[in-house]
Coordinates of C-alpha atoms in Angstrom, one line a residue:
X963 CA 46.7 9.2 6.0
X964 CA 49.3 10.7 3.6
X965 CA 50.0 9.4 0.1
X966 CA 53.6 8.5 1.0
X967 CA 52.3 6.3 3.9
X968 CA 49.9 4.7 1.5
X969 CA 52.6 3.8 -0.9
X970 CA 54.7 2.1 1.8
X971 CA 51.6 0.3 3.1
X972 CA 50.7 -0.9 -0.4
X973 CA 54.1 -2.4 -1.2
X974 CA 54.2 -4.0 2.3
X975 CA 50.8 -5.5 1.7
X976 CA 51.6 -6.6 -1.8
X977 CA 55.0 -8.2 -1.1
X978 CA 55.1 -9.4 2.5
X979 CA 51.6 -10.0 3.9
X980 CA 50.4 -12.5 1.2
X981 CA 53.4 -14.7 2.0
X982 CA 52.3 -14.8 5.7
X983 CA 48.5 -15.1 5.4
X984 CA 48.0 -17.0 2.2
X985 CA 47.5 -20.4 3.7
X986 CA 45.3 -19.1 6.5
X987 CA 43.0 -17.0 4.3
X988 CA 42.8 -19.6 1.6
X989 CA 41.3 -22.1 4.0
X990 CA 39.2 -19.9 6.2
X991 CA 37.7 -17.7 3.5
X992 CA 36.8 -20.7 1.3
X993 CA 35.4 -22.6 4.2
X994 CA 33.4 -19.5 5.4
X995 CA 32.1 -18.7 2.0
X996 CA 31.1 -22.2 1.1
X997 CA 29.5 -22.8 4.6
X998 CA 27.5 -19.5 4.1
X999 CA 26.4 -20.5 0.7
X1000 CA 25.3 -24.0 1.8
X1001 CA 23.6 -22.5 4.9
X1002 CA 21.7 -20.0 2.8
X1003 CA 20.5 -22.7 0.4
X1004 CA 19.5 -25.0 3.3
X1005 CA 17.5 -22.3 5.1
X1006 CA 15.8 -21.2 1.9
X1007 CA 14.9 -24.7 1.0
X1008 CA 13.5 -25.4 4.5
X1009 CA 11.4 -22.2 4.5
X1010 CA 10.1 -22.9 1.0
X1011 CA 9.2 -26.5 1.7
X1012 CA 7.6 -25.5 5.1
X1013 CA 5.5 -22.9 3.3
X1014 CA 4.2 -25.3 0.7
X1015 CA 3.2 -27.8 3.4
X1016 CA 1.5 -25.1 5.4
X1017 CA -0.4 -23.9 2.4
X1018 CA -1.6 -27.5 1.7
X1019 CA -2.9 -27.9 5.3
X1020 CA -4.5 -24.4 5.2
X1021 CA -6.4 -25.3 2.0
X1022 CA -7.5 -28.5 3.7
X1023 CA -8.9 -26.5 6.7
X1024 CA -10.7 -24.2 4.3
X1025 CA -12.1 -27.2 2.3
X1026 CA -13.2 -28.8 5.6
X1027 CA -15.0 -25.6 6.7
X1028 CA -16.7 -25.2 3.4
X1029 CA -17.9 -28.8 3.5
X1030 CA -19.4 -28.3 6.9
X1031 CA -21.1 -25.0 5.8
X1032 CA -22.4 -26.5 2.6
X1033 CA -23.8 -29.8 4.1
X1034 CA -27.1 -29.4 6.0
X1035 CA -26.2 -32.0 8.6
X1036 CA -28.4 -30.4 11.3
X1037 CA -31.5 -30.5 9.0
X1038 CA -31.2 -34.2 7.9
X1039 CA -32.8 -37.2 9.5
X1040 CA -30.5 -39.7 11.1
X1041 CA -31.4 -42.1 8.3
X1042 CA -30.0 -39.7 5.7
X1043 CA -26.9 -38.6 7.6
X1044 CA -24.8 -41.7 6.7
X1045 CA -25.4 -41.5 2.9
X1046 CA -24.7 -37.7 3.1
X1047 CA -21.2 -38.4 4.3
X1048 CA -20.3 -39.8 0.9
X1049 CA -20.3 -36.2 -0.5
X1050 CA -17.4 -35.0 1.6
X1051 CA -15.7 -38.4 1.1
X1052 CA -15.6 -37.8 -2.6
X1053 CA -14.9 -34.0 -2.4
X1054 CA -12.0 -33.9 0.0
X1055 CA -8.7 -35.3 -1.3
X1056 CA -6.9 -38.2 0.5
X1057 CA -9.8 -38.9 2.8
X1058 CA -10.1 -42.5 4.1
X1059 CA -12.7 -42.1 6.8
X1060 CA -15.6 -39.6 7.3
X1061 CA -17.5 -39.5 10.7
X1062 CA -20.0 -37.4 12.5
X1063 CA -19.6 -37.3 16.3
X1064 CA -21.5 -35.7 19.2
X1065 CA -19.9 -33.8 22.1
X1066 CA -19.2 -37.1 24.0
X1067 CA -17.4 -38.6 21.0
X1068 CA -20.1 -41.1 20.1
X1069 CA -20.9 -41.5 16.5
X1070 CA -24.1 -39.8 15.4
X1071 CA -24.2 -42.1 12.4
X1072 CA -21.8 -45.0 11.5
X1073 CA -18.5 -43.7 10.0
X1074 CA -18.4 -43.7 6.2
X1075 CA -15.7 -45.9 4.7
X1076 CA -15.4 -47.6 1.3
X1077 CA -14.7 -51.3 0.8
X1078 CA -11.1 -52.2 -0.3
X1079 CA -12.2 -52.6 -3.9
X1080 CA -14.2 -49.3 -4.0
X1081 CA -11.3 -47.4 -2.3
X1082 CA -8.8 -48.7 -4.8
X1083 CA -11.1 -47.6 -7.6
X1084 CA -11.2 -44.1 -6.2
X1085 CA -7.5 -44.0 -5.6
X1086 CA -7.9 -44.1 -1.8
X1087 CA -6.3 -46.4 0.7
X1088 CA -8.4 -49.2 2.2
X1089 CA -9.6 -49.1 5.9
X1090 CA -9.7 -52.0 8.4
X1091 CA -11.4 -52.3 11.8
X1092 CA -8.1 -51.5 13.4
X1093 CA -7.9 -48.3 11.4
X1094 CA -11.3 -47.4 12.6
X1095 CA -10.2 -47.9 16.2
X1096 CA -7.1 -45.8 15.7
X1097 CA -9.2 -43.1 14.1
X1098 CA -11.5 -43.0 17.1
X1099 CA -8.6 -42.8 19.5
X1100 CA -7.0 -39.8 17.6
X1101 CA -10.0 -37.6 17.0
X1102 CA -9.1 -34.1 18.5
X1103 CA -12.7 -33.9 19.9
X1104 CA -12.1 -31.4 22.8
X1105 CA -9.8 -29.2 20.7
X1106 CA -12.4 -29.1 17.8
X1107 CA -15.2 -28.2 20.3
X1108 CA -13.1 -25.3 21.7
X1109 CA -11.4 -24.1 18.6
X1110 CA -14.0 -25.2 15.9
X1111 CA -11.3 -26.7 13.7
X1112 CA -8.3 -28.8 14.7
X1113 CA -5.8 -31.4 13.8
X1114 CA -5.1 -34.5 15.9
X1115 CA -1.7 -36.1 16.4
X1116 CA 0.1 -38.1 13.7
X1117 CA -0.3 -41.9 14.0
X1118 CA 0.3 -44.9 11.8
X1119 CA -2.4 -47.1 10.2
X1120 CA -2.5 -50.8 10.5
X1121 CA -0.3 -50.9 7.3
X1122 CA 2.3 -48.6 8.8
X1123 CA 1.2 -45.5 6.8
X1124 CA 1.1 -42.0 8.5
X1125 CA -2.4 -40.6 9.2
X1126 CA -3.9 -37.6 10.8
X1127 CA -7.5 -36.7 11.8
X1128 CA -8.9 -33.2 11.0
X1129 CA -12.1 -32.1 12.8
X1130 CA -14.5 -29.2 12.7
X1131 CA -17.4 -28.5 15.1
X1132 CA -20.7 -27.0 14.2
X1133 CA -24.2 -26.3 15.7
X1134 CA -26.2 -29.6 16.0
X1135 CA -30.0 -30.0 15.5
X1136 CA -30.6 -29.8 19.2
X1137 CA -30.3 -26.2 20.6
X1138 CA -27.1 -25.7 22.6
X1139 CA -25.5 -28.9 21.3
X1140 CA -22.6 -29.2 18.9
X1141 CA -21.5 -32.0 16.5
X1142 CA -18.0 -32.7 15.3
X1143 CA -17.3 -33.5 11.6
X1144 CA -14.1 -35.6 11.5
X1145 CA -12.1 -37.0 8.6
X1146 CA -9.0 -39.2 8.5
X1147 CA -6.4 -38.0 6.0
X1148 CA -3.6 -39.9 4.4
X1149 CA -0.2 -38.0 4.5
X1150 CA 1.1 -39.8 1.5
X1151 CA 1.1 -36.8 -0.8
X1152 CA 2.7 -34.6 1.9
X1153 CA 5.5 -37.1 2.4
X1154 CA 6.0 -37.3 -1.3
X1155 CA 6.4 -33.5 -1.4
X1156 CA 9.1 -33.8 1.3
X1157 CA 10.9 -36.6 -0.5
X1158 CA 11.4 -34.5 -3.6
X1159 CA 14.0 -32.4 -1.8
X1160 CA 16.1 -35.5 -0.7
X1161 CA 19.3 -36.6 -2.3
X1162 CA 20.8 -39.9 -1.2
X1163 CA 23.8 -39.4 1.1
X1164 CA 23.8 -35.7 0.6
X1165 CA 20.5 -34.1 1.6
X1166 CA 17.5 -35.2 3.5
X1167 CA 14.2 -33.7 4.6
X1168 CA 12.0 -35.0 7.5
X1169 CA 8.7 -34.0 9.1
X1170 CA 8.6 -34.3 13.0
X1171 CA 5.7 -34.0 15.4
X1172 CA 5.9 -32.2 18.8
X1173 CA 7.6 -35.3 20.3
X1174 CA 10.5 -35.2 17.8
X1175 CA 9.3 -38.3 16.0
X1176 CA 9.5 -38.5 12.2
X1177 CA 6.4 -39.7 10.5
X1178 CA 7.1 -39.7 6.8
X1179 CA 8.6 -43.2 7.1
X1180 CA 7.2 -46.7 7.8
X1181 CA 6.0 -47.1 11.4
X1182 CA 8.8 -49.6 12.1
X1183 CA 11.5 -47.0 11.2
X1184 CA 10.0 -44.1 13.2
X1185 CA 11.9 -44.9 16.4
X1186 CA 15.3 -45.0 14.7
X1187 CA 14.9 -41.4 13.3
X1188 CA 14.3 -39.6 16.6
X1189 CA 15.8 -36.2 17.0
X1190 CA 16.5 -34.5 20.4
X1191 CA 13.3 -32.3 20.9
X1192 CA 15.5 -29.5 22.4
X1193 CA 17.8 -29.5 19.3
X1194 CA 14.8 -29.4 17.0
X1195 CA 13.2 -26.6 19.1
X1196 CA 16.3 -24.5 19.0
X1197 CA 16.6 -24.8 15.2
X1198 CA 13.0 -23.8 14.8
X1199 CA 13.3 -20.8 17.1
X1200 CA 16.6 -19.5 15.6
X1201 CA 15.5 -19.9 11.9
X1202 CA 19.3 -20.3 11.1
X1203 CA 21.7 -23.1 10.2
X1204 CA 22.8 -25.4 12.9
X1205 CA 25.3 -28.3 13.3
X1206 CA 24.7 -31.6 15.1
X1207 CA 25.6 -35.3 14.8
X1208 CA 23.1 -37.5 12.9
X1209 CA 22.0 -40.8 14.5
X1210 CA 24.2 -42.4 11.8
X1211 CA 27.2 -40.7 13.4
X1212 CA 28.0 -38.2 10.7
X1213 CA 28.0 -34.4 11.1
X1214 CA 25.2 -32.5 9.3
X1215 CA 24.3 -28.9 8.6
X1216 CA 20.6 -28.5 9.5
X1217 CA 17.8 -26.0 9.5
X1218 CA 14.2 -26.3 10.7
X1219 CA 10.9 -24.4 10.3
X1220 CA 7.5 -24.7 11.8
X1221 CA 4.5 -25.9 9.8
X1222 CA 1.5 -23.5 10.2
X1223 CA -1.8 -24.7 11.7
X1224 CA 0.0 -27.7 13.3
X1225 CA 2.7 -28.5 15.9
X1226 CA 4.9 -30.1 13.2
X1227 CA 8.4 -29.1 12.3
X1228 CA 10.3 -29.6 9.0
X1229 CA 14.0 -30.5 9.4
X1230 CA 16.3 -30.2 6.4
X1231 CA 19.8 -31.7 6.6
X1232 CA 22.9 -31.5 4.5
X1233 CA 26.1 -33.6 4.9
X1234 CA 28.8 -31.3 6.3
X1235 CA 31.5 -33.5 4.9
X1236 CA 30.2 -33.3 1.3
X1237 CA 29.4 -29.6 1.7
X1238 CA 32.9 -28.7 2.7
X1239 CA 34.7 -31.0 0.3
X1240 CA 35.6 -28.2 -2.1
X1241 CA 37.6 -26.5 0.7
X1242 CA 40.1 -29.4 0.7
X1243 CA 40.6 -28.9 -3.0
X1244 CA 41.4 -25.2 -2.5
X1245 CA 44.4 -26.1 -0.3
X1246 CA 46.2 -27.1 -3.4
X1247 CA 45.9 -23.7 -4.8
X1248 CA 47.5 -21.9 -1.9
X1249 CA 50.9 -22.0 -3.6
X1250 CA 49.5 -19.4 -6.1
X1251 CA 49.7 -16.8 -3.3
X1252 CA 53.4 -16.6 -3.8
X1253 CA 53.0 -15.6 -7.4
X1254 CA 50.1 -13.3 -6.4
X1255 CA 52.4 -11.5 -3.9
X1256 CA 54.8 -10.6 -6.6
X1257 CA 52.0 -9.6 -9.0
X1258 CA 50.5 -7.3 -6.4
X1259 CA 53.8 -5.5 -6.1
X1260 CA 53.7 -4.8 -9.8
X1261 CA 50.0 -4.0 -10.1
X1262 CA 50.2 -1.9 -7.0
X1263 CA 52.2 0.8 -8.7
X1264 CA 49.6 0.9 -11.5
X1265 CA 46.7 1.1 -9.1
X1266 CA 48.4 3.9 -7.1
X1267 CA 49.0 6.0 -10.2
X1268 CA 45.4 5.4 -11.2
X1269 CA 44.2 6.3 -7.8
X1270 CA 46.0 9.6 -8.0
X1271 CA 44.9 10.6 -11.5
X1272 CA 41.2 9.6 -11.2
X1273 CA 40.3 12.2 -8.5
X1274 CA 42.1 14.9 -10.4
X1275 CA 40.2 14.0 -13.6
X1276 CA 36.9 14.1 -11.6
X1277 CA 37.9 17.5 -10.2
X1278 CA 38.6 18.9 -13.7
X1279 CA 35.3 17.6 -15.1
X1280 CA 33.4 19.2 -12.2
X1281 CA 35.2 22.5 -12.6
X1282 CA 34.3 22.6 -16.3
X1283 CA 30.6 21.9 -15.5
X1284 CA 30.5 24.8 -13.1
X1285 CA 32.2 27.1 -15.7
X1286 CA 29.4 26.1 -18.1
X1287 CA 26.7 27.1 -15.6
X1288 CA 26.0 23.7 -14.1
X1289 CA 26.2 24.9 -10.5
X1290 CA 26.3 22.3 -7.8
X1291 CA 28.4 19.8 -9.6
X1292 CA 30.0 17.4 -7.0
X1293 CA 32.9 14.9 -7.1
X1294 CA 33.1 11.7 -5.2
X1295 CA 35.1 11.8 -2.0
X1296 CA 36.9 8.4 -2.1
X1297 CA 39.5 8.8 0.7
X1298 CA 40.5 10.9 3.7
X1299 CA 43.9 11.9 2.5
X1300 CA 44.9 15.2 0.8
X1301 CA 42.9 14.4 -2.3
X1302 CA 39.9 13.6 -0.3
X1303 CA 40.1 16.8 1.6
X1304 CA 40.5 18.7 -1.6
X1305 CA 37.4 17.0 -3.0
X1306 CA 35.4 18.0 0.1
X1307 CA 36.6 21.6 -0.2
X1308 CA 35.6 21.7 -3.8
X1309 CA 32.1 20.2 -3.1
X1310 CA 31.6 22.8 -0.3
X1311 CA 32.5 25.6 -2.8
X1312 CA 30.2 24.1 -5.4
X1313 CA 27.3 23.9 -3.0
X1314 CA 27.9 27.5 -1.9
X1315 CA 27.9 28.7 -5.5
X1316 CA 24.7 26.9 -6.2
X1317 CA 23.1 28.3 -3.0
X1318 CA 24.2 31.9 -4.0
X1319 CA 22.9 31.4 -7.5
X1320 CA 19.5 30.2 -6.2
X1321 CA 19.2 33.1 -3.7
X1322 CA 20.2 35.6 -6.4
X1323 CA 17.7 34.2 -8.8
X1324 CA 14.9 34.2 -6.2
X1325 CA 15.7 37.9 -5.3
X1326 CA 15.7 38.9 -8.9
X1327 CA 12.3 37.2 -9.5
X1328 CA 10.9 38.8 -6.3
X1329 CA 12.0 42.2 -7.3
X1330 CA 10.7 41.7 -10.8
X1331 CA 7.3 40.7 -9.4
X1332 CA 7.3 43.8 -7.2
X1333 CA 8.2 46.0 -10.1
X1334 CA 5.5 44.4 -12.2
X1335 CA 2.8 45.0 -9.5
X1336 CA 4.0 48.5 -8.9
X1337 CA 3.9 49.2 -12.7
X1338 CA 0.3 47.9 -12.8
X1339 CA -0.7 50.0 -9.8
X1340 CA 0.8 53.1 -11.5
X1341 CA -1.1 52.4 -14.7
X1342 CA -4.3 52.0 -12.8
X1343 CA -3.7 55.1 -10.8
X1344 CA -2.9 57.1 -14.0
X1345 CA -6.1 55.8 -15.6
X1346 CA -8.2 56.9 -12.6
X1347 CA -6.4 60.2 -12.5
X1348 CA -7.1 60.8 -16.2
X1349 CA -10.7 60.0 -15.7
X1350 CA -10.8 62.1 -12.6
X1351 CA -9.4 65.1 -14.4
X1352 CA -11.9 64.6 -17.2
X1353 CA -14.7 64.4 -14.7
X1354 CA -13.7 67.4 -12.8
X1355 CA -13.2 69.4 -16.0
X1356 CA -16.6 68.7 -17.5
X1357 CA -18.8 68.1 -14.4
X1358 CA -19.5 71.8 -13.7
X1359 CA -20.1 72.5 -17.4
X1360 CA -22.6 69.6 -17.6
X1361 CA -24.3 69.9 -14.2
X1362 CA -25.6 73.5 -14.7
X1363 CA -27.4 73.0 -18.0
X1364 CA -28.4 69.5 -16.9
X1365 CA -30.2 70.9 -13.9
X1366 CA -32.1 73.3 -16.1
X1367 CA -33.0 70.5 -18.5
X1368 CA -34.3 68.3 -15.6
X1369 CA -36.2 71.2 -14.0
X1370 CA -37.8 72.4 -17.3
X1371 CA -38.8 68.9 -18.3
X1372 CA -40.4 68.3 -14.9
X1373 CA -42.3 71.7 -15.1
X1374 CA -43.6 70.8 -18.6
X1375 CA -44.5 67.3 -17.5
X1376 CA -46.8 68.9 -14.8
X1377 CA -48.6 70.9 -17.5
X1378 CA -49.5 68.1 -19.9
X1379 CA -52.0 65.3 -19.6
X1380 CA -50.6 62.3 -17.7
X1381 CA -50.1 59.3 -19.9
X1382 CA -50.0 61.2 -23.1
X1383 CA -47.3 60.7 -25.6
X1384 CA -45.8 64.1 -24.7
X1385 CA -45.8 63.1 -21.0
X1386 CA -44.0 59.9 -21.8
X1387 CA -41.4 61.8 -23.8
X1388 CA -40.8 64.3 -21.0
X1389 CA -40.4 61.3 -18.6
X1390 CA -37.8 59.8 -20.8
X1391 CA -36.0 63.2 -20.9
X1392 CA -36.0 63.4 -17.0
X1393 CA -34.8 59.7 -16.6
X1394 CA -32.1 60.1 -19.2
X1395 CA -30.9 63.4 -17.7
X1396 CA -30.8 61.8 -14.3
X1397 CA -28.7 58.9 -15.7
X1398 CA -26.3 61.5 -17.1
X1399 CA -26.2 63.2 -13.7
X1400 CA -25.3 59.9 -12.1
X1401 CA -22.4 59.4 -14.5
X1402 CA -21.2 62.9 -13.8
X1403 CA -21.5 62.3 -10.1
X1404 CA -19.4 59.1 -10.5
X1405 CA -16.8 61.0 -12.4
X1406 CA -16.6 63.6 -9.7
X1407 CA -16.3 60.8 -7.1
X1408 CA -13.3 59.4 -9.0
X1409 CA -11.7 62.9 -9.1
X1410 CA -12.3 63.9 -5.4
X1411 CA -10.5 62.6 -2.4
X1412 CA -12.4 62.3 0.9
X1413 CA -10.8 63.9 4.0
X1414 CA -9.7 61.5 6.7
X1415 CA -11.5 63.6 9.3
X1416 CA -14.7 62.1 8.0
X1417 CA -13.5 58.6 9.0
X1418 CA -14.8 57.0 12.2
X1419 CA -14.7 53.5 13.6
X1420 CA -17.1 51.1 11.8
X1421 CA -18.0 47.6 12.9
X1422 CA -18.4 45.3 10.0
X1423 CA -20.6 43.0 12.0
X1424 CA -23.3 45.8 11.7
X1425 CA -22.6 47.2 8.3
X1426 CA -22.5 44.0 6.3
X1427 CA -25.9 42.6 7.5
X1428 CA -27.6 45.9 6.9
X1429 CA -26.3 46.1 3.3
X1430 CA -27.3 42.5 2.6
X1431 CA -30.8 43.3 3.9
X1432 CA -31.3 45.9 1.2
X1433 CA -30.8 43.1 -1.5
X1434 CA -32.9 40.5 0.2
X1435 CA -35.8 40.8 -2.3
X1436 CA -33.4 40.6 -5.3
X1437 CA -31.7 37.6 -3.8
X1438 CA -35.0 35.8 -3.7
X1439 CA -35.9 37.0 -7.2
X1440 CA -32.6 35.7 -8.7
X1441 CA -32.5 32.4 -6.6
X1442 CA -29.3 33.4 -4.8
X1443 CA -28.3 31.7 -1.5
X1444 CA -26.4 34.1 0.8
X1445 CA -24.0 33.0 3.5
X1446 CA -21.9 35.2 5.8
X1447 CA -18.9 34.6 8.1
X1448 CA -17.9 37.7 10.1
X1449 CA -15.4 37.5 12.9
X1450 CA -15.9 39.5 16.1
X1451 CA -13.9 42.6 16.6
X1452 CA -13.8 43.3 12.8
X1453 CA -13.6 47.1 13.2
X1454 CA -11.9 49.6 10.9
X1455 CA -11.7 53.3 10.5
X1456 CA -13.5 54.3 7.3
X1457 CA -16.2 56.5 5.8
X1458 CA -19.3 54.5 6.3
X1459 CA -21.1 55.7 3.1
X1460 CA -18.0 54.8 1.1
X1461 CA -17.8 51.3 2.6
X1462 CA -21.5 50.7 1.9
X1463 CA -21.0 51.9 -1.6
X1464 CA -18.2 49.3 -2.0
X1465 CA -20.4 46.5 -0.7
X1466 CA -23.3 47.6 -2.8
X1467 CA -21.2 47.6 -6.0
X1468 CA -19.6 44.2 -5.3
X1469 CA -23.0 42.6 -4.5
X1470 CA -24.6 44.3 -7.6
X1471 CA -21.8 42.8 -9.8
X1472 CA -22.3 39.3 -8.2
X1473 CA -26.1 39.5 -8.9
X1474 CA -25.4 40.3 -12.5
X1475 CA -23.0 37.3 -12.8
X1476 CA -25.6 35.0 -11.2
X1477 CA -28.6 35.7 -13.3
X1478 CA -29.6 32.0 -13.1
X1479 CA -29.1 31.7 -9.4
X1480 CA -26.1 30.6 -7.3
X1481 CA -24.4 31.1 -4.0
X1482 CA -23.0 34.3 -2.5
X1483 CA -20.5 34.2 0.4
X1484 CA -19.5 37.4 2.3
X1485 CA -16.7 37.0 4.8
X1486 CA -14.8 39.4 7.1
X1487 CA -11.9 38.3 9.3
X1488 CA -8.8 39.7 11.0
X1489 CA -5.5 38.6 9.4
X1490 CA -1.9 38.8 10.5
X1491 CA -0.7 42.3 11.4
X1492 CA -4.1 43.5 12.6
X1493 CA -5.5 44.1 9.1
X1494 CA -9.1 43.1 8.2
X1495 CA -9.9 41.1 5.1
X1496 CA -13.3 41.5 3.4
X1497 CA -14.0 38.7 0.9
X1498 CA -17.0 38.5 -1.5
X1499 CA -17.3 35.3 -3.5
X1500 CA -20.0 34.3 -6.1
X1501 CA -20.5 31.2 -8.2
X1502 CA -21.4 33.1 -11.3
X1503 CA -20.1 33.0 -14.9
X1504 CA -16.6 34.3 -14.0
X1505 CA -14.3 36.3 -16.2
X1506 CA -11.6 35.3 -18.7
X1507 CA -8.1 36.6 -18.1
X1508 CA -8.4 39.3 -20.7
X1509 CA -11.5 40.7 -19.1
X1510 CA -10.1 40.4 -15.6
X1511 CA -7.0 42.4 -16.6
X1512 CA -9.3 45.4 -17.6
X1513 CA -11.8 45.1 -14.9
X1514 CA -10.6 48.2 -13.1
X1515 CA -10.5 50.3 -16.3
X1516 CA -13.0 53.2 -16.2
X1517 CA -16.0 52.8 -18.6
X1518 CA -15.0 49.2 -19.4
X1519 CA -18.0 46.8 -19.1
X1520 CA -19.1 43.5 -20.6
X1521 CA -22.8 44.0 -19.8
X1522 CA -25.2 44.5 -22.7
X1523 CA -26.3 48.1 -23.5
X1524 CA -29.3 49.2 -21.5
X1525 CA -28.4 47.0 -18.5
X1526 CA -27.5 50.1 -16.5
X1527 CA -23.9 49.2 -16.1
X1528 CA -21.6 52.2 -16.8
X1529 CA -18.2 50.6 -16.2
X1530 CA -17.4 52.8 -13.2
X1531 CA -18.2 50.5 -10.4
X1532 CA -14.9 48.7 -9.8
X1533 CA -12.8 51.8 -10.6
X1534 CA -14.8 53.6 -7.9
X1535 CA -14.3 50.6 -5.5
X1536 CA -10.5 50.7 -6.1
X1537 CA -10.4 54.5 -5.6
X1538 CA -12.2 54.1 -2.2
X1539 CA -10.0 51.3 -1.1
X1540 CA -6.9 53.3 -2.1
X1541 CA -8.2 56.3 -0.1
X1542 CA -8.5 54.0 3.0
X1543 CA -4.9 52.8 2.5
X1544 CA -6.2 49.3 1.5
X1545 CA -5.5 46.8 -1.2
X1546 CA -7.9 45.0 -3.5
X1547 CA -7.3 41.6 -5.2
X1548 CA -9.5 40.2 -8.0
X1549 CA -9.6 36.4 -8.7
X1550 CA -11.9 34.9 -11.3
X1551 CA -12.2 31.8 -13.6
X1552 CA -14.7 31.2 -16.3
X1553 CA -17.7 29.1 -15.1
X1554 CA -16.2 28.9 -11.5
X1555 CA -17.1 32.4 -10.2
X1556 CA -15.3 35.5 -8.9
X1557 CA -13.6 36.3 -5.6
X1558 CA -12.9 39.9 -4.6
X1559 CA -10.6 40.4 -1.5
X1560 CA -10.2 43.8 0.1
X1561 CA -7.5 44.3 2.8
X1562 CA -8.1 47.3 5.1
X1563 CA -6.1 48.5 8.1
X1564 CA -7.7 47.4 11.4
X1565 CA -8.4 49.6 14.4
X1566 CA -5.4 48.5 16.3
X1567 CA -3.0 49.6 13.5
X1568 CA -4.6 53.0 13.0
X1569 CA -4.8 53.7 16.8
X1570 CA -1.0 53.2 17.1
X1571 CA -0.3 55.7 14.2

């Protein structure tokens, strides 16, 4: 709808329509609002009162069950049963009669009642023989035997007061027999609770049984307060306000709610005439609508101008937010006219800018991470290359004299007496020279690349167990528990000796980290793309971040001097992995262990190349 149409509609609404509909809306709206308010208060009061009565009856059932459970009726002699009934008489509130019945309804022991004087002293109502007869007639014996706890129908005592019998069955002394513990209760306090919500001539609250008979009145008045059971049933089922004619002839607004654990209903009534009386008063104010019509015509122009400028101001604020880098700023779409469509277009543009900014930021971060990883890889490669060049340059210069040293020392060792001080010195020379030879060999290994022609298909299901078997004695010595998980078809093209060297070095590092025992897990599985992931995890001491960052540096080691560690193990592992077109990932935390993951191309990938 265009703005011009809105202006015409606004002035028509402000100047003409109020004159035509003022009287109708004044009456109907006030009546509807007031009726709704009264209806809500009536329904709420009914629900609240019904809940309070239900809670009172539920507490009574619990007290009754607790009394039966706490009293050892089945273990007492018949001579002691009658005196024992005094305990529940005093414990249960509003009790007038206490009885113990068998399955046929006969009294196991005479009912317990107090004399009129004793009852008054305890704040209880007195009981006559007629009351005992009425009690016997209204005990819900069959219902209690089938449901264990039950309420009987409401009846009136000889003095016209409402009563009810509550009963609970339990196992009798004889096997297979049941007794029924029954008490007569006065409903005086319940009726007093209902009366609190009444207001003479305005509001009333009544309790009804299943027959539609009210019982919170004198017995002589019960018949005059009957309500049509169907009307009461409909009100209970709908849980909403209803209207009907009271027996006195006046119209009432009414709501009803069921009372839990019984077949009672609570009916709350409010005089419709008094409830709608304010509506009549509102008729006198309908003349104000003439003045309101004129006022609307004046105020309408102001509202229209305000309605035009506010969206524009919102648009300006949002545009400034975007210019300051707060992408995604939105404005409220308050209409479907030109301004509303402009707001929708601006919001769409703002969302697009925010989306582009997020995507650009994500790409920059992704590329930055790739560059960082590439830079780290270049640094590692340069370090290995430098060490390799050093090794290739000095290896030949060292190996030749080193061979002569070892040979001469061994010849001299054969000429001296075994065990002598000279023999021990020559043995130290031989072992030290061999250690130097191993270092030189490692340097040569870093500097020399293996030819791919030496690679052949290797099954990790065979290689890993055989490597672990070589460390079995050391595992037992260090108290290390080893577990493996190797998928089938974990085959790769590799140099078997190099692969064994990688596994040997990783297991050796794990054993050093678990000097006091721990768990070692070796896994091999196929991952997406046909690659194979080799994972070695230990529960050793782990590495801090500064050590982890230098773990692949040649000659870097944290082991104590004399431990045999030369700091060339992980650099050699990385060199071998690189030669196999693989990737190695190191994860470690202090006191939580270390995980080494190696990704190598699988057979399928290489066979397609």
